[in-house]
PDB file of C-alpha atoms in Angstrom:
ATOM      1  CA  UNK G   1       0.000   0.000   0.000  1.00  0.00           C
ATOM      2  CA  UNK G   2       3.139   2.549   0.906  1.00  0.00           C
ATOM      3  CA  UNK G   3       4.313   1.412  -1.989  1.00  0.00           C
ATOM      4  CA  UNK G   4       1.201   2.291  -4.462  1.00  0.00           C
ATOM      5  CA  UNK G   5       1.264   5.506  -2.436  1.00  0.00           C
ATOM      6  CA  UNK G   6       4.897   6.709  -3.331  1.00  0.00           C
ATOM      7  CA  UNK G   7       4.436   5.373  -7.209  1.00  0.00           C
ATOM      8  CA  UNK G   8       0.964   7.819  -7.457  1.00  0.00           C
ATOM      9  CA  UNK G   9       0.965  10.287  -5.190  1.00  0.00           C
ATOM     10  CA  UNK G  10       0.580  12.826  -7.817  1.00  0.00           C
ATOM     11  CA  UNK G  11      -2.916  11.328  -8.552  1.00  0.00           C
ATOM     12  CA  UNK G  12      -3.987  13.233  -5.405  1.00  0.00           C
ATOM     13  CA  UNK G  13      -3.708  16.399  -7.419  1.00  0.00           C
ATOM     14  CA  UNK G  14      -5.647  15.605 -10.401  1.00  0.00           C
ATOM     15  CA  UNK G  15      -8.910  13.592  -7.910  1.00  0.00           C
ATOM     16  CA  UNK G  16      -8.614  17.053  -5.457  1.00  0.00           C
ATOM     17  CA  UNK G  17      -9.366  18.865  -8.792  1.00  0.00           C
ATOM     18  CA  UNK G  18     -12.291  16.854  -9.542  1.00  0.00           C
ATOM     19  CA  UNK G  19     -13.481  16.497  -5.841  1.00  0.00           C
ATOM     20  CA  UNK G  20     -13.426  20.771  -5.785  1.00  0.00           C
ATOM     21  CA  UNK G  21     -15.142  20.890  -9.497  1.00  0.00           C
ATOM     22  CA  UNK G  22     -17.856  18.287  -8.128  1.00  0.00           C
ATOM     23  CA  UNK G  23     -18.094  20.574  -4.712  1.00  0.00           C
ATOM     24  CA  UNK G  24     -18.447  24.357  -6.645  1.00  0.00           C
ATOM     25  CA  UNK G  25     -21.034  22.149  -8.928  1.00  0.00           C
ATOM     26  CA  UNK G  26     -23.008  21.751  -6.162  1.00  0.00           C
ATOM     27  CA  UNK G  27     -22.310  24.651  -4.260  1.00  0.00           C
ATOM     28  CA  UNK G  28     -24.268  26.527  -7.496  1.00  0.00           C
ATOM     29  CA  UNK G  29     -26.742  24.378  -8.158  1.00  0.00           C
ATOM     30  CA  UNK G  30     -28.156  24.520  -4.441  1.00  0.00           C
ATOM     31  CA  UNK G  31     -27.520  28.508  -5.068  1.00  0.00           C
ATOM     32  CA  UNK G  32     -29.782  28.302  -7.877  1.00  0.00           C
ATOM     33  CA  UNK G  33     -32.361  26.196  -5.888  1.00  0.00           C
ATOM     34  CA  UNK G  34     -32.651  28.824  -3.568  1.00  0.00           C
ATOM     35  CA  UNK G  35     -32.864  31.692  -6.027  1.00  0.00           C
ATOM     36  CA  UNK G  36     -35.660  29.935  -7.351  1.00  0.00           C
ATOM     37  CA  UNK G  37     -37.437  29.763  -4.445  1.00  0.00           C
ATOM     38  CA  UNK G  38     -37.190  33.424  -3.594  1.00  0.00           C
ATOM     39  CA  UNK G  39     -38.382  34.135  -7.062  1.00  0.00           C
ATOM     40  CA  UNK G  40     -41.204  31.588  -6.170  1.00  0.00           C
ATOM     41  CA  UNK G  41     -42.064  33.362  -3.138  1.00  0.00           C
ATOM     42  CA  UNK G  42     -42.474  36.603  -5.121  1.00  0.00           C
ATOM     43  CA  UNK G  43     -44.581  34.645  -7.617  1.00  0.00           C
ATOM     44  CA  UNK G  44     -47.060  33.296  -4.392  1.00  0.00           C
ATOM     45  CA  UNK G  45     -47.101  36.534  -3.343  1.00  0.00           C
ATOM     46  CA  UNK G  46     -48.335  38.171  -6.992  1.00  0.00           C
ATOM     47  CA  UNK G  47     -45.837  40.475  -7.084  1.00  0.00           C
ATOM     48  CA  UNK G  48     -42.836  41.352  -9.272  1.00  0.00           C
ATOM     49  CA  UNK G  49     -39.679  40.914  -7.567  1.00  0.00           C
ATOM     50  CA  UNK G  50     -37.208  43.959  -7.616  1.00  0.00           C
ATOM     51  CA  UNK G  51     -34.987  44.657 -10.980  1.00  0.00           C
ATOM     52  CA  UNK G  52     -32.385  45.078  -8.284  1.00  0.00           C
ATOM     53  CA  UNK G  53     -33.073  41.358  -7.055  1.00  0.00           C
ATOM     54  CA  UNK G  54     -33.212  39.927 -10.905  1.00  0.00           C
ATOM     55  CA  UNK G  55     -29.831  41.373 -11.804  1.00  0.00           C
ATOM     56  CA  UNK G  56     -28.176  40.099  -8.720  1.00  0.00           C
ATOM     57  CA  UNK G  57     -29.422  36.678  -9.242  1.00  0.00           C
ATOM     58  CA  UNK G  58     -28.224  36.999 -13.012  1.00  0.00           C
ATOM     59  CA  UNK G  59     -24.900  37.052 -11.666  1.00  0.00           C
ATOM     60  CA  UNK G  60     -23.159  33.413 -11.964  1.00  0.00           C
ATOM     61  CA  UNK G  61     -22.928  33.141  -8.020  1.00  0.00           C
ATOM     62  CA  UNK G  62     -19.314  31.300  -8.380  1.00  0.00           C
ATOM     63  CA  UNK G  63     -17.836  34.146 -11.452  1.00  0.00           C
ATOM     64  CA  UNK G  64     -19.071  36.835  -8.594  1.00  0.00           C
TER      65      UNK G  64
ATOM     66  CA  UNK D   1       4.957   5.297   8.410  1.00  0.00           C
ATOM     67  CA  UNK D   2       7.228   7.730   9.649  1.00  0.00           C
ATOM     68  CA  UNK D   3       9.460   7.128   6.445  1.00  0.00           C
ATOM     69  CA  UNK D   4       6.444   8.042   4.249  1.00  0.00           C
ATOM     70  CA  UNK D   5       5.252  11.003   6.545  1.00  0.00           C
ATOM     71  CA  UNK D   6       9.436  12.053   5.864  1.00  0.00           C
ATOM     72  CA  UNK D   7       9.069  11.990   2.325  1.00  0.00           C
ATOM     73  CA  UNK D   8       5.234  13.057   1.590  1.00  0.00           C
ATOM     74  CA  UNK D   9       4.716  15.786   4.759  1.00  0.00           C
ATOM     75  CA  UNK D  10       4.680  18.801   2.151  1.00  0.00           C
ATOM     76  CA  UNK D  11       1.579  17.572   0.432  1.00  0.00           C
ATOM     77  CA  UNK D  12       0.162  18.509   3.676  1.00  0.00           C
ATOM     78  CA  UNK D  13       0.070  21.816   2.153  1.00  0.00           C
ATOM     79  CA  UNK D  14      -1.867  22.032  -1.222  1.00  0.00           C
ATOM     80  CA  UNK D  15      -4.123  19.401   0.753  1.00  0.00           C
ATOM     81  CA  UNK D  16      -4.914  21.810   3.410  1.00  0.00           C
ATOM     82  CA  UNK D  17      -5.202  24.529   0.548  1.00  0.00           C
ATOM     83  CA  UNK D  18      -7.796  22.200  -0.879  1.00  0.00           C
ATOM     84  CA  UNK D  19      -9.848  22.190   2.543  1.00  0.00           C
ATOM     85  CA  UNK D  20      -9.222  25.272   3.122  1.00  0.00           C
ATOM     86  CA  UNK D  21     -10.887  26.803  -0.298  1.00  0.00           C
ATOM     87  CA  UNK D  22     -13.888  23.825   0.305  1.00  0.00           C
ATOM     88  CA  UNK D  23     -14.699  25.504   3.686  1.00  0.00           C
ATOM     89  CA  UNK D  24     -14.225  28.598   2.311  1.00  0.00           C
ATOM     90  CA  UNK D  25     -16.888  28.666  -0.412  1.00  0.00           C
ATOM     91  CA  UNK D  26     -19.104  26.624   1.619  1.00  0.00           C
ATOM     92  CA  UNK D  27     -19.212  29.647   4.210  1.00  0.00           C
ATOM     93  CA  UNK D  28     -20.142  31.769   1.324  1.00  0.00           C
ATOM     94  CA  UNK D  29     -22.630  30.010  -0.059  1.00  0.00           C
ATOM     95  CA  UNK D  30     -24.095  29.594   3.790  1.00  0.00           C
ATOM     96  CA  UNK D  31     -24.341  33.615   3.629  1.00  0.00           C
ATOM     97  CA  UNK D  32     -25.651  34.009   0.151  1.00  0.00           C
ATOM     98  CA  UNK D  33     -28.440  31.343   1.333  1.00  0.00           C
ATOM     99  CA  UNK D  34     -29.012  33.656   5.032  1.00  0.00           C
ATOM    100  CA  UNK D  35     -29.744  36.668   2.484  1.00  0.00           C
ATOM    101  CA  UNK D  36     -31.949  34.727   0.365  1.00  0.00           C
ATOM    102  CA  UNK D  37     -34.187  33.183   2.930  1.00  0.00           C
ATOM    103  CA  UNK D  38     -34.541  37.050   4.264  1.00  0.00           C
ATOM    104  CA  UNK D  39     -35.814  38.401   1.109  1.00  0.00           C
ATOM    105  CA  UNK D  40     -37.813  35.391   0.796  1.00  0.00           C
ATOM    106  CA  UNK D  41     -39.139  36.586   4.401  1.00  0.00           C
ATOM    107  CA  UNK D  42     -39.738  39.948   2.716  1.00  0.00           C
ATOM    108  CA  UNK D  43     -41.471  38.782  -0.142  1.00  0.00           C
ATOM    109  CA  UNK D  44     -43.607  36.377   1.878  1.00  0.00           C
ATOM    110  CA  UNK D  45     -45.320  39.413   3.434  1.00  0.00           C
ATOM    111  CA  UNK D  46     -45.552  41.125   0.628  1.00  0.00           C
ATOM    112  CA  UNK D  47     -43.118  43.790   1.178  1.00  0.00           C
ATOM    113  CA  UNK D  48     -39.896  45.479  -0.790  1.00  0.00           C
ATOM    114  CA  UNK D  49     -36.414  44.527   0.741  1.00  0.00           C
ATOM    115  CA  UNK D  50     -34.115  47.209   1.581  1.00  0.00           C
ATOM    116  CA  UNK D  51     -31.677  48.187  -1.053  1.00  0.00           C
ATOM    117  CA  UNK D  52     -28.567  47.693   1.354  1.00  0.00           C
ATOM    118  CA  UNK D  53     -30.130  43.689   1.718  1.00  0.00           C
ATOM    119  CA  UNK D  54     -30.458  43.575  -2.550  1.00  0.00           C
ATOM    120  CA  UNK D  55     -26.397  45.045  -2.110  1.00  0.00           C
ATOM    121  CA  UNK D  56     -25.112  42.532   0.104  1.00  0.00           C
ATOM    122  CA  UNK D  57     -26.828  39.250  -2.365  1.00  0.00           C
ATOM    123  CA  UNK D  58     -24.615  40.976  -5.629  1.00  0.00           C
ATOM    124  CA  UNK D  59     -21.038  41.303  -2.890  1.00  0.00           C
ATOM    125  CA  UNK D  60     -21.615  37.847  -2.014  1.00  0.00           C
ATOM    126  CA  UNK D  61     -19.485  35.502  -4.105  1.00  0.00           C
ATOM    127  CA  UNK D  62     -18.448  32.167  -3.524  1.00  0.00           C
ATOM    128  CA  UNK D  63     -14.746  31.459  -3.899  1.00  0.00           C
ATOM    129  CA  UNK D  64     -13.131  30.071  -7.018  1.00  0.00           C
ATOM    130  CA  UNK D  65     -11.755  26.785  -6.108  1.00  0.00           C
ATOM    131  CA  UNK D  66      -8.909  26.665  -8.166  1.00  0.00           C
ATOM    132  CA  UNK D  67      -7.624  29.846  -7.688  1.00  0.00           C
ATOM    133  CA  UNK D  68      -9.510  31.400  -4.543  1.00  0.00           C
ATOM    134  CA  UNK D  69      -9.734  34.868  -3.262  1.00  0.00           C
ATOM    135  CA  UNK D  70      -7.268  35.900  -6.591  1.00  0.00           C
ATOM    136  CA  UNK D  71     -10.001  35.212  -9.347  1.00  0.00           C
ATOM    137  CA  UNK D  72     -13.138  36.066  -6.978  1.00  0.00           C
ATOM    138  CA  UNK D  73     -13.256  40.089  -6.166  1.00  0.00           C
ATOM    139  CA  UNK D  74     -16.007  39.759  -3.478  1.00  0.00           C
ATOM    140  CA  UNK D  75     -17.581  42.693  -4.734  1.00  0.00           C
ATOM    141  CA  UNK D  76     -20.346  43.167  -7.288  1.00  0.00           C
ATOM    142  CA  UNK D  77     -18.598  45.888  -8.931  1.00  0.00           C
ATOM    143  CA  UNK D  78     -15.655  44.754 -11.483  1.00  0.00           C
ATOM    144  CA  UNK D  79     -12.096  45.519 -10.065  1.00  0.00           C
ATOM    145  CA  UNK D  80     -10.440  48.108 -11.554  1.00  0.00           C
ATOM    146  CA  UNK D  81      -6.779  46.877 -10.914  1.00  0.00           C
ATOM    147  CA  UNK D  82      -5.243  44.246 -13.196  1.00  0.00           C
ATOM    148  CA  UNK D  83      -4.561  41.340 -10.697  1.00  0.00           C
ATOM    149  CA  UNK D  84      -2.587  39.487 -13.304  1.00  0.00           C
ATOM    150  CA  UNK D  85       0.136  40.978 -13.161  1.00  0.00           C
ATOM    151  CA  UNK D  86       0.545  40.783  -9.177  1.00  0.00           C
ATOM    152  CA  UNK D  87      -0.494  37.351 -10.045  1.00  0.00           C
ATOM    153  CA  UNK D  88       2.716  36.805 -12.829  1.00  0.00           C
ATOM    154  CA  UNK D  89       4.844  38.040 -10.245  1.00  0.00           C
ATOM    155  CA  UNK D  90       3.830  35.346  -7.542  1.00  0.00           C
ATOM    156  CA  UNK D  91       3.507  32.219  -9.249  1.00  0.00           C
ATOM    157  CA  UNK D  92       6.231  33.241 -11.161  1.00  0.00           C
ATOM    158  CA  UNK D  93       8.239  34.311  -8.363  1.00  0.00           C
ATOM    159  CA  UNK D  94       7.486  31.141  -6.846  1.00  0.00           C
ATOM    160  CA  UNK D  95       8.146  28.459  -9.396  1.00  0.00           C
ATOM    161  CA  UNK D  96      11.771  30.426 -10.041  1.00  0.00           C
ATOM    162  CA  UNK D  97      12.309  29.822  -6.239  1.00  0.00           C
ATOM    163  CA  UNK D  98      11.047  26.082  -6.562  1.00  0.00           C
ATOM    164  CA  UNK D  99      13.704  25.285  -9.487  1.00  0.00           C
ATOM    165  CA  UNK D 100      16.460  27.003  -7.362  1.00  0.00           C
ATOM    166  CA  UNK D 101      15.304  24.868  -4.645  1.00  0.00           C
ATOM    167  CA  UNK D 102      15.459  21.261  -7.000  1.00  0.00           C
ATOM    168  CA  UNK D 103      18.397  22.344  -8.846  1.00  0.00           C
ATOM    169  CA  UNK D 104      20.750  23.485  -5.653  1.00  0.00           C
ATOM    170  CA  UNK D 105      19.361  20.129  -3.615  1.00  0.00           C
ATOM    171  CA  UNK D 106      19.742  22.694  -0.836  1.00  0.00           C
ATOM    172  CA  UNK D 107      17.455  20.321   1.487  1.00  0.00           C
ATOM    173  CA  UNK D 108      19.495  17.456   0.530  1.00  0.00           C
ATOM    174  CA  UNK D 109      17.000  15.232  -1.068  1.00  0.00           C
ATOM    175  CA  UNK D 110      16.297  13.967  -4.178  1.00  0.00           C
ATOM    176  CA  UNK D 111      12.949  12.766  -4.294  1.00  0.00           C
ATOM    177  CA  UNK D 112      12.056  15.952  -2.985  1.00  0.00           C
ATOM    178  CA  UNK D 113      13.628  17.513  -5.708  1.00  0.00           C
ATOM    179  CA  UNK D 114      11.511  15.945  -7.954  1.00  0.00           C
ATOM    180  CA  UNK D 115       8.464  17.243  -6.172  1.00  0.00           C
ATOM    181  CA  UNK D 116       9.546  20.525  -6.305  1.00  0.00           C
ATOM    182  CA  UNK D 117      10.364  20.540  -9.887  1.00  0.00           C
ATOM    183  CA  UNK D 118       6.390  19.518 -10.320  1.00  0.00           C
ATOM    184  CA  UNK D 119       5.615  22.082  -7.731  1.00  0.00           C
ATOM    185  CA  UNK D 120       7.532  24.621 -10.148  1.00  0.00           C
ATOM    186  CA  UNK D 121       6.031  23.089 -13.428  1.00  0.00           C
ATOM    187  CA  UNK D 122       2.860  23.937 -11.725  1.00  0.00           C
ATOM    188  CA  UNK D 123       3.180  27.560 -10.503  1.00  0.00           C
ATOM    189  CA  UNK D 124       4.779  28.243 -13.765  1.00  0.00           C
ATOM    190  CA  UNK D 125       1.704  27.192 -15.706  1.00  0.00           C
ATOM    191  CA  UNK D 126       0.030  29.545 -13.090  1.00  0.00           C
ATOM    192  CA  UNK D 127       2.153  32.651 -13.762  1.00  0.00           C
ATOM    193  CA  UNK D 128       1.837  31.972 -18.034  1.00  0.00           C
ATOM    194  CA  UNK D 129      -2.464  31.664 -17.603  1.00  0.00           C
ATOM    195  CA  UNK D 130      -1.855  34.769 -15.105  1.00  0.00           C
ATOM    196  CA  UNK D 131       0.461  36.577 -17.862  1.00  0.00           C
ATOM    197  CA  UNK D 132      -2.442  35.900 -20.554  1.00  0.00           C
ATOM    198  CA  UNK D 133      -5.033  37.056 -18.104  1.00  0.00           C
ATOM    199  CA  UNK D 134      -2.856  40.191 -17.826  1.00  0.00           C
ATOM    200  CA  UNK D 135      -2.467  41.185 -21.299  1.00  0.00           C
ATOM    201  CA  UNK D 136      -5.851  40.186 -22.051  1.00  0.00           C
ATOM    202  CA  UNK D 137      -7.301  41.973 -19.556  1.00  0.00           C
ATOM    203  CA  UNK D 138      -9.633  45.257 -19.913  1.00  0.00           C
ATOM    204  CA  UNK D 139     -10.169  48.096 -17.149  1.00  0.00           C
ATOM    205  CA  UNK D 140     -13.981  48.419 -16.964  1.00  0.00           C
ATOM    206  CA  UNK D 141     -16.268  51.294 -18.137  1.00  0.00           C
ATOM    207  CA  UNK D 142     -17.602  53.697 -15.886  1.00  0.00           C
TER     208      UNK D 142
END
């Protein structure tokens, strides 16, 4: 097992990449899911929500 | 154990880097969802949220997790000063230091020279995407 370890160690780099792509995939699409639901809760509530609101929400939350 | 902890000990490092950025944009995204779920509150009872509330949604980012606070401004507004070029000069800076470092064999071991040389190959594909992103790069309007 050491031994597989000190042959690809360098692995770790390239599966911590995918681990934080997977992670910032999720972290947006829960950040979308919540959007939505504010935007749904303006919809229940038959009103338009803010221009201010719409454009922050445009935003890709992970670009900033 | 100890032998492998001897050789391997400075990939506690970018590991903890790796952590550290995880935690990092998962405490964003925690405050991006507080700020929703209050203008949800607001729109529930029918009412406008303040401005300053509308603000704080736009500032709140979450990190980059390749390159972190660098790439992510935290502010809604576009930065006006070209990073790259602060960026050139530290992963640049950095990968000349990690060739010195392999080359010299200053700390006297090899296999950690060869880590450091893909430490270096790294940071200096860092500091040529940072060089691009600096030449590239446009100051705003307005």
């Amino acid at each position: 097992m050491v031994e597989l370890f000190r042959d690809f160690w360098w692995l770790m780099f390239p599966l911590a990449a995918v681990i934080c792509g997977a992670w910032d995939q999720w972290m947006k699409s829960r950040t979308r899911a919540d959007e939505m639901r504010v935007l749904a809760a303006y919809a229940a509530a038959g009103k338009e929500p803010p221009a201010e609101l719409l454009r922050a929400l445009r935003r890709d939350p992970v670009e900033g | 154990m100890e032998d492998l902890f001897r050789n391997f000990w400075w990939l506690m490092f970018p590991m903890a880097w790796f952590v550290v950025e995880g935690w990092n944009s998962w405490l964003k995204y925690q405050a991006r969802r507080d700020a929703l779920k209050l203008i949800q509150a607001y729109a529930e009872k029918g009412q406008t949220p303040p401005p300053e509330l509308l603000g704080t949604l736009s500032g709140v980012t979450a990190a980059d997790p390749l390159l972190g606070d660098l790439a992510a401004t935290g502010s809604a507004a576009p930065s006006t000063t070209n990073w790259g070029w602060y960026q050139v000069a530290l992963f640049g800076g950095l990968a000349g230091g990690f060739v010195f470092l392999a080359r010299s064999n200053i700390l006297g071991d090899e296999g950690l020279g060869d880590a450091m040389m893909v430490a270096a190959v790294v940071l200096g594909a860092l500091a040529l995407a940072s060089l691009v992103y600096a030449i590239t790069w446009k100051r705003p309007r307005g």
